[in-house]
Amino acid sequence: KNQVEQSPQSLIILEGKNCTLQCNYTVSPFSNLRWYKQDTGRGPVSLTIMTFSENTKSNGRYTATLDADTKQSSLHITASQLSDSASYICVVSAAGTASKLTFGTGTRLQVTL
Amino acid sequence: AAGVIQSPRHLIKEKRETATLKCYPIPRHDTVYWYQQGPGQDPQFLISFYEKMQSDKGSIPDRFSAQQFSDYHSELNMSSLELGDSALYFCASSRRNTEAFFGQGTRLTVV
């Protein structure tokens, strides 16, 4: 069964600090991995998408890494801001299905003063 | 840039009524996905369409049906609504298996 697990489940950090969120997956065959930011009650917003051949990708203060051998990804947030408070969801797509995305359990991040 | 448009944004229905949710994908996107997200839960995949044909089916109840039209917009029809159907319903679109973009969602409340 295709699964995506994220850790930690929740995280509280001070504004200005860095943090790293983890994603482990068992989706096979792997096509791509996406990180989304979801504010409460809003639709997920794409941060990055990574394919098998990519091992790092940045989007502003967000840097995602991918190790396709160990089936792990991380999302590093630098110099956190209060507006970073949201759920961060790792989503993995299997090759060949052309559709279904497997969602991770999400990490709830809270940035405080 | 155009995004995925969902309508309505909010909907209140009574039990046993019918609801229709609409999704307008980003232009030139050929794949549409529907997700249901209950309070505090992960999005659950319902169904997807590629080039107007159903491409994958998830945990969509038999009371629900969906289709993708010739202009690529999609509608999710929900009948005999139950209290447990209250949730955020997200639509996403993509070009084949590339990055999916989500709409803002429709919040359905069944009373």
PDB file of C-alpha atoms in Angstrom, chain A residues 20-108:
ATOM      1  CA  THR A  20      13.172  21.022   9.013  1.00  0.00           C
ATOM      2  CA  LEU A  21      10.164  18.852   8.269  1.00  0.00           C
ATOM      3  CA  GLN A  22      10.521  15.208   7.248  1.00  0.00           C
ATOM      4  CA  CYS A  23       8.628  13.022   4.795  1.00  0.00           C
ATOM      5  CA  ASN A  24       9.057   9.273   4.267  1.00  0.00           C
ATOM      6  CA  TYR A  25       7.173   7.450   1.553  1.00  0.00           C
ATOM      7  CA  THR A  26       6.579   3.959   0.249  1.00  0.00           C
ATOM      8  CA  VAL A  27       4.909   4.989  -2.999  1.00  0.00           C
ATOM      9  CA  SER A  28       6.144   2.890  -5.875  1.00  0.00           C
ATOM     10  CA  PRO A  29       6.965   3.316  -8.658  1.00  0.00           C
ATOM     11  CA  PHE A  30       7.857   6.867  -7.756  1.00  0.00           C
ATOM     12  CA  SER A  31       7.064   9.746 -10.082  1.00  0.00           C
ATOM     13  CA  ASN A  32       7.348  12.968  -8.154  1.00  0.00           C
ATOM     14  CA  LEU A  33       7.065  14.484  -4.692  1.00  0.00           C
ATOM     15  CA  ARG A  34       5.420  17.758  -3.855  1.00  0.00           C
ATOM     16  CA  TRP A  35       5.379  19.929  -0.781  1.00  0.00           C
ATOM     17  CA  TYR A  36       2.293  22.016  -0.133  1.00  0.00           C
ATOM     18  CA  LYS A  37       1.481  24.689   2.441  1.00  0.00           C
ATOM     19  CA  GLN A  38      -2.091  24.705   3.661  1.00  0.00           C
ATOM     20  CA  ASP A  39      -3.564  27.474   5.761  1.00  0.00           C
ATOM     21  CA  THR A  40      -6.569  26.503   7.850  1.00  0.00           C
ATOM     22  CA  GLY A  41      -9.676  26.256   5.704  1.00  0.00           C
ATOM     23  CA  ARG A  42      -7.803  27.069   2.500  1.00  0.00           C
ATOM     24  CA  GLY A  43      -6.622  24.996  -0.409  1.00  0.00           C
ATOM     25  CA  PRO A  44      -3.085  23.607  -0.440  1.00  0.00           C
ATOM     26  CA  VAL A  45      -0.577  25.886  -2.156  1.00  0.00           C
ATOM     27  CA  SER A  46       2.347  24.317  -3.986  1.00  0.00           C
ATOM     28  CA  LEU A  47       5.843  25.036  -2.674  1.00  0.00           C
ATOM     29  CA  THR A  48       7.981  22.639  -4.712  1.00  0.00           C
ATOM     30  CA  ILE A  49       7.747  19.593  -6.945  1.00  0.00           C
ATOM     31  CA  MET A  50      10.668  17.203  -7.304  1.00  0.00           C
ATOM     32  CA  THR A  51      11.237  14.333  -9.699  1.00  0.00           C
ATOM     33  CA  PHE A  52      13.472  11.297  -9.326  1.00  0.00           C
ATOM     34  CA  SER A  53      16.542  13.030 -10.690  1.00  0.00           C
ATOM     35  CA  GLU A  54      16.324  16.106  -8.470  1.00  0.00           C
ATOM     36  CA  ASN A  55      17.789  16.049  -4.977  1.00  0.00           C
ATOM     37  CA  THR A  56      17.294  19.664  -3.944  1.00  0.00           C
ATOM     38  CA  LYS A  57      15.064  22.529  -4.954  1.00  0.00           C
ATOM     39  CA  SER A  58      14.570  25.952  -3.411  1.00  0.00           C
ATOM     40  CA  ASN A  59      11.675  28.372  -3.412  1.00  0.00           C
ATOM     41  CA  GLY A  60      12.617  31.479  -1.475  1.00  0.00           C
ATOM     42  CA  ARG A  61      13.070  30.531   2.164  1.00  0.00           C
ATOM     43  CA  TYR A  62      11.884  26.991   1.460  1.00  0.00           C
ATOM     44  CA  THR A  63      14.384  24.307   0.425  1.00  0.00           C
ATOM     45  CA  ALA A  64      13.274  20.770  -0.306  1.00  0.00           C
ATOM     46  CA  THR A  65      15.546  17.760  -0.578  1.00  0.00           C
ATOM     47  CA  LEU A  66      14.847  14.331  -1.979  1.00  0.00           C
ATOM     48  CA  ASP A  67      16.690  11.048  -1.515  1.00  0.00           C
ATOM     49  CA  ALA A  68      15.007   8.622  -3.882  1.00  0.00           C
ATOM     50  CA  ASP A  69      17.153   5.728  -2.625  1.00  0.00           C
ATOM     51  CA  THR A  70      16.000   6.011   0.978  1.00  0.00           C
ATOM     52  CA  LYS A  71      12.585   7.398  -0.070  1.00  0.00           C
ATOM     53  CA  GLN A  72      12.921  10.420   2.139  1.00  0.00           C
ATOM     54  CA  SER A  73      12.339  14.111   1.624  1.00  0.00           C
ATOM     55  CA  SER A  74      12.763  17.131   3.836  1.00  0.00           C
ATOM     56  CA  LEU A  75      11.497  20.696   3.737  1.00  0.00           C
ATOM     57  CA  HIS A  76      13.779  23.250   5.356  1.00  0.00           C
ATOM     58  CA  ILE A  77      12.358  26.645   6.273  1.00  0.00           C
ATOM     59  CA  THR A  78      14.875  29.386   6.870  1.00  0.00           C
ATOM     60  CA  ALA A  79      14.353  32.493   8.992  1.00  0.00           C
ATOM     61  CA  SER A  80      10.767  31.598   9.837  1.00  0.00           C
ATOM     62  CA  GLN A  81       8.033  34.217   9.825  1.00  0.00           C
ATOM     63  CA  LEU A  82       4.684  34.325  11.587  1.00  0.00           C
ATOM     64  CA  SER A  83       3.002  33.803   8.215  1.00  0.00           C
ATOM     65  CA  ASP A  84       4.730  30.431   7.905  1.00  0.00           C
ATOM     66  CA  SER A  85       2.298  29.087  10.480  1.00  0.00           C
ATOM     67  CA  ALA A  86       0.322  26.467   8.555  1.00  0.00           C
ATOM     68  CA  SER A  87       0.159  22.780   7.786  1.00  0.00           C
ATOM     69  CA  TYR A  88       2.841  21.454   5.456  1.00  0.00           C
ATOM     70  CA  ILE A  89       1.824  18.454   3.436  1.00  0.00           C
ATOM     71  CA  CYS A  90       4.041  16.069   1.497  1.00  0.00           C
ATOM     72  CA  VAL A  91       2.296  14.538  -1.514  1.00  0.00           C
ATOM     73  CA  VAL A  92       3.735  11.740  -3.626  1.00  0.00           C
ATOM     74  CA  SER A  93       2.637  10.690  -7.082  1.00  0.00           C
ATOM     75  CA  ALA A  94       3.122   7.177  -8.423  1.00  0.00           C
ATOM     76  CA  ALA A  95       4.258   6.702 -11.979  1.00  0.00           C
ATOM     77  CA  GLY A  96       1.797   5.222 -14.392  1.00  0.00           C
ATOM     78  CA  THR A  97      -1.373   6.201 -12.595  1.00  0.00           C
ATOM     79  CA  ALA A  98      -1.608   9.591 -14.266  1.00  0.00           C
ATOM     80  CA  SER A  99      -3.636  10.782 -11.358  1.00  0.00           C
ATOM     81  CA  LYS A 100      -3.979   9.743  -7.747  1.00  0.00           C
ATOM     82  CA  LEU A 101      -1.786  11.615  -5.318  1.00  0.00           C
ATOM     83  CA  THR A 102      -0.946  10.096  -1.939  1.00  0.00           C
ATOM     84  CA  PHE A 103      -1.085  12.697   0.826  1.00  0.00           C
ATOM     85  CA  GLY A 104       1.108  12.696   3.882  1.00  0.00           C
ATOM     86  CA  THR A 105      -0.224  13.178   7.374  1.00  0.00           C
ATOM     87  CA  GLY A 106       1.023  16.760   7.458  1.00  0.00           C
ATOM     88  CA  THR A 107       3.088  18.740   9.924  1.00  0.00           C
ATOM     89  CA  ARG A 108       1.374  21.558  11.751  1.00  0.00           C
TER      90      ARG A 108
END
